[in-house]
Short mmCIF file of C-alpha atoms and ligand atoms in Angstrom, two decimals:
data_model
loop_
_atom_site.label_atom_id
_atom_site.label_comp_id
_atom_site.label_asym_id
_atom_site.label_seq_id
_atom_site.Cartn_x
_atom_site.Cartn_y
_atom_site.Cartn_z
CA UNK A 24 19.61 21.12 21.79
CA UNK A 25 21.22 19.14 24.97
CA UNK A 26 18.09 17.84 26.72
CA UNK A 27 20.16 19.28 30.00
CA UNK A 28 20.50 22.64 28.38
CA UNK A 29 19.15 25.65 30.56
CA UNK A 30 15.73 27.45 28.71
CA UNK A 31 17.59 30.45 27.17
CA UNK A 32 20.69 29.53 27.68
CA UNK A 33 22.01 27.46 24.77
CA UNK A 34 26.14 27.47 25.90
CA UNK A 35 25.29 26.45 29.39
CA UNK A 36 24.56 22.77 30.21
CA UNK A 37 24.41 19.62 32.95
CA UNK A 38 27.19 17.57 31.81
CA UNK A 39 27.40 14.37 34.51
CA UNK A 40 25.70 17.02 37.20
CA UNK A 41 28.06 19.62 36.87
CA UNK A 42 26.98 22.64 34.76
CA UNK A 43 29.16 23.97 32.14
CA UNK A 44 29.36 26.97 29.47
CA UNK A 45 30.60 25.53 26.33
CA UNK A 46 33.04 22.73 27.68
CA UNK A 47 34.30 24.01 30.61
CA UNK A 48 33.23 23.82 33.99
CA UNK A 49 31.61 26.44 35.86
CA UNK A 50 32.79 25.08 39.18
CA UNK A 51 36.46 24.86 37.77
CA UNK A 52 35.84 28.29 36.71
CA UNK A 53 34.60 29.37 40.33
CA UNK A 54 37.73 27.29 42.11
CA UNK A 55 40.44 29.16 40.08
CA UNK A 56 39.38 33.05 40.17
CA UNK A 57 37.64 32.98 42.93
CA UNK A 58 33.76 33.74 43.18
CA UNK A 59 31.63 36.42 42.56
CA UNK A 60 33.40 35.52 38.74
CA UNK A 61 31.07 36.34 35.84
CA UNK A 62 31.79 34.22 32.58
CA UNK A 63 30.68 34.80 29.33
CA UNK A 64 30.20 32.45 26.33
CA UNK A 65 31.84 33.60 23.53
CA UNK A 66 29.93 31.37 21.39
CA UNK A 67 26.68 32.58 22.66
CA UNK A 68 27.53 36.12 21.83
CA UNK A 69 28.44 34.96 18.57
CA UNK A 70 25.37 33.23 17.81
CA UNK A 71 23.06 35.83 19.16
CA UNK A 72 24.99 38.63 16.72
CA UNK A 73 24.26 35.73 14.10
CA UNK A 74 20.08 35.67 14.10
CA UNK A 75 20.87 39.37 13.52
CA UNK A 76 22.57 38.93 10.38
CA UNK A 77 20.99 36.06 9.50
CA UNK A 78 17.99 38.19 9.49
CA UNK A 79 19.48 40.88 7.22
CA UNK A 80 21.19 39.15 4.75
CA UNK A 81 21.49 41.16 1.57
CA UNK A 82 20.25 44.21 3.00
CA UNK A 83 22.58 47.40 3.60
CA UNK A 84 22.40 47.23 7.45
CA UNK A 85 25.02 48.07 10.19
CA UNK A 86 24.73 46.69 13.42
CA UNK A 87 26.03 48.86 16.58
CA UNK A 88 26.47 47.45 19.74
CA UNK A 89 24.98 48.81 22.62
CA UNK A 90 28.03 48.87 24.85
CA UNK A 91 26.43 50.16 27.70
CA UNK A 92 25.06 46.62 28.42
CA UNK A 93 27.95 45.04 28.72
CA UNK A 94 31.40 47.35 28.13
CA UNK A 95 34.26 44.66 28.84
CA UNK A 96 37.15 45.17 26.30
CA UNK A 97 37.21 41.62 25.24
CA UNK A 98 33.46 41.86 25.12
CA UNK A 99 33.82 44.76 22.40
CA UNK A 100 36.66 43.04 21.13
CA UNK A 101 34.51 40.00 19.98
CA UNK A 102 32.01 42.29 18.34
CA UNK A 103 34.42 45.00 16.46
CA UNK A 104 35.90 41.51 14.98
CA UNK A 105 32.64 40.04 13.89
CA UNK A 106 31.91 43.33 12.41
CA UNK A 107 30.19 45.63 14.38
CA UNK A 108 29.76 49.14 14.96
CA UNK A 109 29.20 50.76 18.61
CA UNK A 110 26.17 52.78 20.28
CA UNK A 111 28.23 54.72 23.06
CA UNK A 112 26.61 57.24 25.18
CA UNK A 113 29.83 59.02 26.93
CA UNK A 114 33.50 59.76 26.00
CA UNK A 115 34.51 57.09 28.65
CA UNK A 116 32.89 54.42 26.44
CA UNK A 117 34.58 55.87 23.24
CA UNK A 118 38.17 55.73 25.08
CA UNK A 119 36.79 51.62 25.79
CA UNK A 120 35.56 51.32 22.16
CA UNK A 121 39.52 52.99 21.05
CA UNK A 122 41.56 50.43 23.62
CA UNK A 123 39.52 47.46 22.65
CA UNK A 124 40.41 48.09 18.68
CA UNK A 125 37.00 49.51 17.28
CA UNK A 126 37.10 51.97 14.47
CA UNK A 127 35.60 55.36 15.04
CA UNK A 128 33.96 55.52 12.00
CA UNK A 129 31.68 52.57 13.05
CA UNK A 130 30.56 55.08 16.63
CA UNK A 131 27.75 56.40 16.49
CA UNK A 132 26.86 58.51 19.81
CA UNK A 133 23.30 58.35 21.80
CA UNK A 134 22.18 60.35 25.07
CA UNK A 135 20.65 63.22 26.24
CA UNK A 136 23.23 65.24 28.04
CA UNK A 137 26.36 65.05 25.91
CA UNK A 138 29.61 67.50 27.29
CA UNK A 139 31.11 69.61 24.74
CA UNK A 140 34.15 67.99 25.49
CA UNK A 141 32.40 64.80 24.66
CA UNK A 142 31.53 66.30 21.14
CA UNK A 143 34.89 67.63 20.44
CA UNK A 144 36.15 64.29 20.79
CA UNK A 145 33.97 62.59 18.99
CA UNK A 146 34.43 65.22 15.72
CA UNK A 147 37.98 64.87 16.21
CA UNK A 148 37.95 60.96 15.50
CA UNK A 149 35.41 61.23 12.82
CA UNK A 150 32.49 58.89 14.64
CA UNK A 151 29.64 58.12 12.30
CA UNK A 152 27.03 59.62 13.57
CA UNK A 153 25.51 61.86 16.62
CA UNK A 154 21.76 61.15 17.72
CA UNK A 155 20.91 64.19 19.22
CA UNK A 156 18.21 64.25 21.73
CA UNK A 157 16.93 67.76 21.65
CA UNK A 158 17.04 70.96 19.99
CA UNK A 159 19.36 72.93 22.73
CA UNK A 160 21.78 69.87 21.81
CA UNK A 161 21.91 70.54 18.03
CA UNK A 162 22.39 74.55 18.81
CA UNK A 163 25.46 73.27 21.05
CA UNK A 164 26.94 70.80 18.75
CA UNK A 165 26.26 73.30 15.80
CA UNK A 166 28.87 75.37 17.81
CA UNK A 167 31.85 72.72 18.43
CA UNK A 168 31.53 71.72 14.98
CA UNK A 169 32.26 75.29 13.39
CA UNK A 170 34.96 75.69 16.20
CA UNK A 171 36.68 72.82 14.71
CA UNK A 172 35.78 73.66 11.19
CA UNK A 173 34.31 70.50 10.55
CA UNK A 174 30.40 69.60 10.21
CA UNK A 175 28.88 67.05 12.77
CA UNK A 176 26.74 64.31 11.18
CA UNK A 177 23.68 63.94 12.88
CA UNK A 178 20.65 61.86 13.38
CA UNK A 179 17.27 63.14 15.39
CA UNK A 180 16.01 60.66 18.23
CA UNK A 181 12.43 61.14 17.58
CA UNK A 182 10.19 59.86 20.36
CA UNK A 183 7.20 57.72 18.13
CA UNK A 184 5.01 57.58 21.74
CA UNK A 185 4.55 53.77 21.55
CA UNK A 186 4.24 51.61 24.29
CA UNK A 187 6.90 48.94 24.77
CA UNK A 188 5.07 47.43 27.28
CA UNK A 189 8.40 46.83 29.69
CA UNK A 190 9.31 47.56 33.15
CA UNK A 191 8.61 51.82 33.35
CA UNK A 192 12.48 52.74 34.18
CA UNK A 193 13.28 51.15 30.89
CA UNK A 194 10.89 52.13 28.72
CA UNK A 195 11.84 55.53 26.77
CA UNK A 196 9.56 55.72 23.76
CA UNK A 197 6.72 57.61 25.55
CA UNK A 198 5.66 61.25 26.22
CA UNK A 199 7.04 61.94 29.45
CA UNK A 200 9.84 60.72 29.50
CA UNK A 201 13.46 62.44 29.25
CA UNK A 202 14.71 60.69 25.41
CA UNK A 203 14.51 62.03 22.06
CA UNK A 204 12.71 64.80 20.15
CA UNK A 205 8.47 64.61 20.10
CA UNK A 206 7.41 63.39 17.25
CA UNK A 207 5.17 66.22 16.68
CA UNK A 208 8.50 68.63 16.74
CA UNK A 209 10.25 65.96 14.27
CA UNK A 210 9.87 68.22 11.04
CA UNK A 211 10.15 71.45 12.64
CA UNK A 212 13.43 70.19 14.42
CA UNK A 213 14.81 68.52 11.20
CA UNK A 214 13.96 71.90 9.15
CA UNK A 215 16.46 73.98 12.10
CA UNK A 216 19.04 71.09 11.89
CA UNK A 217 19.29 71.34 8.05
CA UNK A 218 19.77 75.23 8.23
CA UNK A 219 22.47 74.98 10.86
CA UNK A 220 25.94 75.37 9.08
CA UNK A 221 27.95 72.87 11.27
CA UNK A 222 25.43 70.14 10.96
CA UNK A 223 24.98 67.77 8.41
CA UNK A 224 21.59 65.80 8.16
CA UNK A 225 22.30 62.18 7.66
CA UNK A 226 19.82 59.76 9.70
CA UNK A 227 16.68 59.37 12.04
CA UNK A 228 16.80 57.27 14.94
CA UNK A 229 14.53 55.84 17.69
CA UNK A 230 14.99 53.84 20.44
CA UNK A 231 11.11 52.79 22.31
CA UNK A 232 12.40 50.75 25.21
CA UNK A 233 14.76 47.54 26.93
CA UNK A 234 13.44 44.15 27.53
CA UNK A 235 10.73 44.42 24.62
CA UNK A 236 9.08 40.77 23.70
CA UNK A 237 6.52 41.45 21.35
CA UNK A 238 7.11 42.27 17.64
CA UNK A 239 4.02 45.20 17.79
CA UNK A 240 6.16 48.17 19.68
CA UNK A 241 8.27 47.84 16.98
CA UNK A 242 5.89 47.57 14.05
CA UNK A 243 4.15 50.55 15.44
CA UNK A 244 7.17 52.56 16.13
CA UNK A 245 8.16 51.94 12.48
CA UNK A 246 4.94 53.28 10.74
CA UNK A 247 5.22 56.35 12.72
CA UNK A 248 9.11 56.96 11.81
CA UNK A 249 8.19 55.72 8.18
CA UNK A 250 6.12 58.63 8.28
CA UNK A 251 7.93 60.96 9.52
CA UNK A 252 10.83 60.23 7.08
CA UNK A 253 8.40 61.13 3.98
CA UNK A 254 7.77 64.39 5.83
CA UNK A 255 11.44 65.00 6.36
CA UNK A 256 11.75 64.50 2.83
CA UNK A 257 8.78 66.08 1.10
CA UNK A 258 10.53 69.51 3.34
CA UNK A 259 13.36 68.79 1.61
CA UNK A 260 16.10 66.77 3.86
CA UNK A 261 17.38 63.34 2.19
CA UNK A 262 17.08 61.10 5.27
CA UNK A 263 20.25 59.01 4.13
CA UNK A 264 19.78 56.56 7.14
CA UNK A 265 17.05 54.76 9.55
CA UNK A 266 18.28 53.69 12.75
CA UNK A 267 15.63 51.44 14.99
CA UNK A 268 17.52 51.38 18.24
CA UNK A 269 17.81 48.30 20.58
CA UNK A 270 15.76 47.03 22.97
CA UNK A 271 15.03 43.12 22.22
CA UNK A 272 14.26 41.44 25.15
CA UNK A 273 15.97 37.72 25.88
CA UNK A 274 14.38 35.16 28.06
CA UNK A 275 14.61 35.54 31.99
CA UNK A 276 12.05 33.57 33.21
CA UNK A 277 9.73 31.94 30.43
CA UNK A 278 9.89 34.83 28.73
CA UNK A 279 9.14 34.55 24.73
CA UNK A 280 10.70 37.70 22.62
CA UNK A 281 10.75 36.71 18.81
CA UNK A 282 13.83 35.94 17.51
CA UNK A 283 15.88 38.50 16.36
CA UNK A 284 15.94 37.14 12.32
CA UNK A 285 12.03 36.58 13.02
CA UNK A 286 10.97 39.87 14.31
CA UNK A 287 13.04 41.27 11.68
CA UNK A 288 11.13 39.60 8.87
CA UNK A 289 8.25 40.93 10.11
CA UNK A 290 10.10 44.46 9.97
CA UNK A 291 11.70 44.27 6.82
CA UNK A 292 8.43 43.19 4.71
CA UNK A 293 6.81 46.27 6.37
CA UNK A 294 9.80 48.17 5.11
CA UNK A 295 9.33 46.42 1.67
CA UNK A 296 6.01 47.09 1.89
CA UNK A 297 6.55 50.91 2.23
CA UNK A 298 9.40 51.31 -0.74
CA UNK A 299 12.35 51.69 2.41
CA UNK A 300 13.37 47.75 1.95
CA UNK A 301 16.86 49.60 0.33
CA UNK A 302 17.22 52.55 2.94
CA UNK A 303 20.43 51.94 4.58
CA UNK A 304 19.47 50.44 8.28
CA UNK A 305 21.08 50.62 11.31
CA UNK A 306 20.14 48.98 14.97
CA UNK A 307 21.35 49.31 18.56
CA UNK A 308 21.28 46.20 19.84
CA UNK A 309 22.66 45.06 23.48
CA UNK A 310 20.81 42.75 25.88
CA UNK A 311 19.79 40.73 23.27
CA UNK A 312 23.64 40.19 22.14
CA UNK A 313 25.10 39.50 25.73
CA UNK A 314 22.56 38.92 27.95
CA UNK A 315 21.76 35.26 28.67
CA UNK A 316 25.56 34.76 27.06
CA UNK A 317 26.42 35.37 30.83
CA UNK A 318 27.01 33.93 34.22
CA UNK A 319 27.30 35.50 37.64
CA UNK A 320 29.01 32.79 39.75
CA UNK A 321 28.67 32.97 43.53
CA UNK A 322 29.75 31.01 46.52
CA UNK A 323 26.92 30.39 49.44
CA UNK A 324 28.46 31.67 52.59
CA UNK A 325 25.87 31.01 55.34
CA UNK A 326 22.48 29.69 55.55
CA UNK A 327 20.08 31.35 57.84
CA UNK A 328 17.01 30.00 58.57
CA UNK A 329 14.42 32.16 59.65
CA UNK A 330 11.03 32.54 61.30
CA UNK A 331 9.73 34.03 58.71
CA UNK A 332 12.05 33.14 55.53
CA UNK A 333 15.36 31.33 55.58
CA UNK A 334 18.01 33.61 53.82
CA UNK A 335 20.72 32.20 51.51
CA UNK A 336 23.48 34.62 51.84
CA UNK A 337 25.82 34.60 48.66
CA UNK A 338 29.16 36.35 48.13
CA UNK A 339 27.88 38.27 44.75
CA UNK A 340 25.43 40.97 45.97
CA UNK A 341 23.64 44.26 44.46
CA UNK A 342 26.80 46.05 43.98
CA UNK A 343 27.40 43.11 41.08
CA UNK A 344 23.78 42.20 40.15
CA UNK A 345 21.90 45.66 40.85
CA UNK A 346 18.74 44.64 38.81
CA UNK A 347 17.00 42.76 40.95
CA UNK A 348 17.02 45.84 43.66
CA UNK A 349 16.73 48.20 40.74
CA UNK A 350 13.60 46.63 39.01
CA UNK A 351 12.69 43.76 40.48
CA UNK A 352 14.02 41.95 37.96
CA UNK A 353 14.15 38.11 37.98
CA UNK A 354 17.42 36.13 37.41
CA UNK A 355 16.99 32.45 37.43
CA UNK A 356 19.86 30.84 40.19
CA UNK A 357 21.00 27.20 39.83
CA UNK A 358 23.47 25.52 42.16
CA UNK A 359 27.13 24.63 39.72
CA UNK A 360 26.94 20.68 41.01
CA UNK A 361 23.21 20.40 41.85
CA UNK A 362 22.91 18.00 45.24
CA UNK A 363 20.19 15.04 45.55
CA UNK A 364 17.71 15.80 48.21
CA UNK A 365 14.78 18.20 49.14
CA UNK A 366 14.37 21.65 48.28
CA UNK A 367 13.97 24.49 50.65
CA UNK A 368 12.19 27.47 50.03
CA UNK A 369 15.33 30.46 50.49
CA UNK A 370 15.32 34.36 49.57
CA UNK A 371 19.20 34.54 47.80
CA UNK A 372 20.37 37.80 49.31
CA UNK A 373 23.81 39.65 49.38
CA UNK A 374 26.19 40.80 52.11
CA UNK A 375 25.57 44.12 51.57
CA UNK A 376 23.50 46.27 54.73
CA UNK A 377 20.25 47.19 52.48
CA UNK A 378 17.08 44.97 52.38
CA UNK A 379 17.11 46.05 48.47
CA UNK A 380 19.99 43.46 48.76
CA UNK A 381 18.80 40.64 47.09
CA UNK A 382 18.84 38.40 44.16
CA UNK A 383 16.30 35.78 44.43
CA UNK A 384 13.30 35.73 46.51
CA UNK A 385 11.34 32.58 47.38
CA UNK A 386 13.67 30.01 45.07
CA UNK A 387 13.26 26.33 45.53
CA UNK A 388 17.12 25.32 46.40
CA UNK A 389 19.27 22.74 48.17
CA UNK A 390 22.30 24.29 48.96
CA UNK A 391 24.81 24.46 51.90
CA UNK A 392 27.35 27.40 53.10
CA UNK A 393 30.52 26.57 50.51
CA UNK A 394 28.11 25.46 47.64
CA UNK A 395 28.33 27.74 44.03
CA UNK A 396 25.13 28.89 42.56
CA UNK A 397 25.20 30.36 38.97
CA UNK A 398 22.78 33.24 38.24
CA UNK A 399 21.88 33.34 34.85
CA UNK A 400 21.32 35.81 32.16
CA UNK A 401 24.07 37.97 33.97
CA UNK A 402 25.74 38.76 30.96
CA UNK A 403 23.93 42.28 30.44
CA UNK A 404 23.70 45.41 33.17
CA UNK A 405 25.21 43.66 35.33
CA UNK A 406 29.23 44.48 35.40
CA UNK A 407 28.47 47.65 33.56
CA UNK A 408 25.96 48.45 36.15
CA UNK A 409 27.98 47.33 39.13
CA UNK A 410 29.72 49.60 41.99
CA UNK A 411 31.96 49.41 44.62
CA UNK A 412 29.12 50.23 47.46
CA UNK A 413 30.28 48.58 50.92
CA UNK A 414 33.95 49.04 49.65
CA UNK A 415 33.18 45.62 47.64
CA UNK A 416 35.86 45.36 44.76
CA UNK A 417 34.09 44.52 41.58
CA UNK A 418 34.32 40.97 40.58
CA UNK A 419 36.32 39.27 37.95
CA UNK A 420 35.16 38.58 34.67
CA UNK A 421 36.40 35.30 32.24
CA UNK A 422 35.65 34.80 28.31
CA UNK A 423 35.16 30.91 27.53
CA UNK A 424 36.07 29.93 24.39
CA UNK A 425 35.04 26.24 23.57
CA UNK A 426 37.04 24.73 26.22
CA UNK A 427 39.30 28.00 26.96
CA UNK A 428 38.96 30.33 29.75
CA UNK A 429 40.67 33.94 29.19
CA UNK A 430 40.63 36.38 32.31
CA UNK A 431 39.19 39.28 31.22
CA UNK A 432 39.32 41.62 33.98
CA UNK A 433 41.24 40.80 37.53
CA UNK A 434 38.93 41.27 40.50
CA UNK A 435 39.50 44.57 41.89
CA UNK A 436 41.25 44.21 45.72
CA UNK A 437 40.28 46.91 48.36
CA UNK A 438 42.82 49.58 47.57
CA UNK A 439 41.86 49.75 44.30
CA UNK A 440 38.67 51.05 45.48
CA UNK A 441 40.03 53.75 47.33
CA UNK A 442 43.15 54.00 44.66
CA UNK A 443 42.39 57.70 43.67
CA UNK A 444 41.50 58.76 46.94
CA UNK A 445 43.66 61.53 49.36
CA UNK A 446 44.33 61.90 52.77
CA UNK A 447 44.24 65.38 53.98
CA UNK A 448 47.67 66.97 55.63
N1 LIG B 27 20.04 52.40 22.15
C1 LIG B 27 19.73 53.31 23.09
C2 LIG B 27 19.61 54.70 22.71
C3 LIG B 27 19.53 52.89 24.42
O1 LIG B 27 19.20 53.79 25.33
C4 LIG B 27 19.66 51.53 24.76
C5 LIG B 27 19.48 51.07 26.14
C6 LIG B 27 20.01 50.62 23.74
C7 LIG B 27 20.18 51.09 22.45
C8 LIG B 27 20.18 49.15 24.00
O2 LIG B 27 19.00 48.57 24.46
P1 LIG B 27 18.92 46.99 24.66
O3 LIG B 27 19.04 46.35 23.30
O4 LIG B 27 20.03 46.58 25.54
O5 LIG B 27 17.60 46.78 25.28
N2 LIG B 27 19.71 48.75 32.78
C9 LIG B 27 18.45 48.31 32.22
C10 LIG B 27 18.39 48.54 30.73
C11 LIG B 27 18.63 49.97 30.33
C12 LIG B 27 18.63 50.18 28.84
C13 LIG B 27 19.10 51.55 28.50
N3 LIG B 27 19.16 51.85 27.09
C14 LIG B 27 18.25 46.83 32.59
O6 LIG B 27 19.10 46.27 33.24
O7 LIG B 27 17.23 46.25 32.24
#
C-alpha cells in the first residue's frame, strides 16, 4: 500500500500533496464540475465486490447489490457487469436496475410495505425472488400472483433477534423492530406460505443490521436460521435458498470489520460444519461495496471564528451528507492540497438553517474560505439519501476510471427542483 494512502481508503492517495483517487486529481476533479462533486473509484468498487468472491470461490453463491446504498446508474452499471444481482426495495429502484442494463431475473425484492403495483411489476418481469416481511404481505402477494396467473417466488425475512451491536436506527435484527417475520412465527408462517396457491416457497432470508464489525452477529444469526431451515424442512418445505442479507460495516474512523473473504470463512466452515456448505447462498451486500469507494468534495466558503467554536462553513451540507445529522455518524474530512502550518480546532458545518447541519465537529484543520476538503467514505447513503431541502440542487456525481473521469449525473440547477411543480390560475 502507498505509505500516503488514506486508512480505508485504498484508491485515494497524497501524490506530491495533492490527493488523488486512482490517478486523477481530486482538485482537478473539484475545478471542472464544480463542488459539492462526489467521485467514486471504480476500482475500489471493484475490489471490494472482489474479497466477496474471493471468499466464495467454488461455492453456488449470488451476490445482490444493495442498491439502496448507492443507486447511480453507472454505479449499478459496474456491478450488473461484474456479475451481480440487485436487492431493491421499491419499483423506482427496479425502473433504475432496468435503465442501467440489469436483468430481472437477478432482482430479488426486500421491504416491508410493498404496493401491489410494486408486485405486479415485479411478476411481470420475472424478478428472482420476493422477501416478504410479514404474513398480511404473503396474503396480498398470494392475490396479484393468481390475478396474473403466475406464482410469486418467495423468501421469508425471519427476524433471528441478534444483536448487531450498531447504531439503533440501523439495526433491524431485533424484537421490536418493524423487519421481517419472528422467528418464533418462522414455521407457522412458512407452513401458510406453502399452502397458498400463488406462492411458491423458494428461500429464507435475514438481514440483522448496517455498519456490523464483528464476525459474532453473523455467526449467531446463522445458527438460528440454520435451525430454522431444518424445521422448515422436517414440515415439509425444501428451502431451495439461504439468503444472509448485508450489513458489513467498512472503516470510518479506526473502525476494524473483518474482511469480507475473512468473515466469510468463518461463515462458510460453520455452514460446512452443519451439512449447508452446498445450499445455494445469496447476500445483500451495499456499504461494504461502495462505501469508502467514495468522495464528497466540497469547497470552504467562509471561516467563522467563534467564541465558543470557530465554524468551517462548506458548500456540501446535510441535504448531500445527511448521516452525520441523522446518526451522528463520523466522516473523516481532509483538505484536496493539504497547506503547511497550524491546525485549528473547526466544527465543518453546511449552509443549510438547522444546527443538525453539520459534518464534522471538533476536526483539527488548516483551511481558508476557497480551499476543497474531501469527506471520505461518502460513497454509501449519501446521494441516495440526499434531498433538495433549502431548494439545494443535488450535487454532481463522477466515476474515475484509472486516470478517466466520466460524469455520471449533472448537478441538478434550481428549476429542476421545482421542475414538476404548478402554479395555480
Ligand atoms: N438488505 C436489506 C434487507 C437491507 O435493509 C439493507 C440495508 C441491506 C441489505 C444492505 O445493508 P448494508 O450492506 O449496506 O449494510 N442509511 C443507513 C443504513 C441503512 C441500511 C438499510 N438497510 C446509514 O447510512 O448508515
Amino acid at each position: 500500500m502507498n505509505a500516503n494512502t488514506l486508512p480505508g481508503q485504498p484508491h485515494i492517495a497524497y501524490q506530491a500533496n495533492t490527493l488523488c483517487m486512482e490517478n486523477v486529481k481530486l482538485a482537478d476533479v473539484a475545478a471542472q464540475f464544480g463542488t459539492p462533486v462526489f467521485a467514486y473509484s471504480k476500482a475500489s468498487m471493484l475490489s471490494a465486490l472482489a474479497a466477496y468472491q474471493r471468499g466464495f470461490a467454488g461455492r453456488k453463491v449470488q451476490i445482490f447489490y444493495a442498491m439502496k446504498a448507492n443507486s447511480n446508474l453507472a454505479v449499478l452499471q459496474v456491478f450488473a457487469k461484474a456479475g451481480c444481482g440487485f436487492d431493491i426495495v421499491s419499483g423506482g429502484e427496479l425502473a433504475r436496475v432496468l435503465a442501467a442494463g440489469g436483468a430481472p431475473e437477478k432482482i430479488i425484492f426486500s421491504g416491508v410495505g410493498k404496493t401491489r403495483a410494486e408486485m405486479k411489476q415485479a411478476l411481470e418481469l420475472g424478478i428472482a425472488c420476493f422477501n416478504v416481511e410479514s404474513e398480511a404481505e404473503l396474503e396480498v402477494l398470494n392475490d396479484v400472483a393468481l390475478s396474473l396467473g403466475q406464482k410469486a417466488p418467495v423468501s421469508l425475512r425471519v427476524n433471528p433477534n441478534v444483536d448487531p451491536k450498531t447504531h439503533p436506527y440501523i439495526s433491524t435484527g431485533l424484537k421490536g423492530n418493524k423487519f421481517g417475520v419472528a422467528h418464533e412465527n418462522a414455521v407457522k408462517t412458512y407452513k401458510r406460505a406453502a399452502a397458498l396457491p400463488g406462492l411458491s416457497v423458494v428461500g429464507i432470508d435475514c438481514h440483522i443490521g448496517s455498519q456490523i464489525t464483528e464476525a459474532m452477529p453473523y455467526l449467531d444469526a446463522m445458527d438460528r436460521i440454520l435451525d430454522l431451515v431444518v424445521d422448515i424442512e422436517a414440515a415439509g418445505i425444501p428451502i431451495h435458498h439461504i439468503d444472509f442479507g448485508g450489513g458489513l460495516g467498512i472503516d470510518y474512523n479506526g473502525d476494524t470489520p473483518p474482511a469480507a473473504d475473512a468473515l466469510w470463512q468463518q461463515l462458510l466452515a460453520k455452514l460446512d460444519a452443519r451439512g449447508f456448505g452446498q445450499r445455494q447462498l445469496m447476500i445483500e451486500p451495499g456499504r461494504s461495496l461502495v462505501g469508502n469507494a467514495g468522495v464528497c468534495l466540497s469547497d470552504v466558503v467562509f471561516m467563522k471564528p467563534g467564541e465558543q467554536k470557530n465554524f468551517c462553513i462548506i458548500d456540501a451540507a446535510m441535504n448531500d451528507l445527511p448521516r452525520p445529522a441523522m446518526y451522528q455518524a463520523f466522516h473523516q474530512i481532509v483538505p484536496v492540497r493539504p497547506r503547511a502550518g497550524a491546525m485549528t480546532l473547526v466544527d465543518v458545518v453546511g449552509p443549510v438553517c438547522e444546527s443538525g447541519d453539520w459534518i464534522g465537529r471538533d476536526r483539527e484543520l488548516n483551511v481558508q474560505a476557497g480551499d476543497t476538503l474531501a469527506v471520505l467514505s461518502a460513497g454509501a447513503y449519501c446521494m441516495s439519501m440526499s434531498s433538495n431541502y433549502n431548494t439545494r440542487g443535488r450535487a454532481a456525481e463522477v466515476l474515475i476510471d484509472g486516470d478517466q473521469v466520466h460524469l455520471i449525473r449533472k448537478r441538478e440547477t434550481a428549476a429542476d427542483t421545482f421542475q414538476g411543480e404548478h402554479l395555480v390560475p
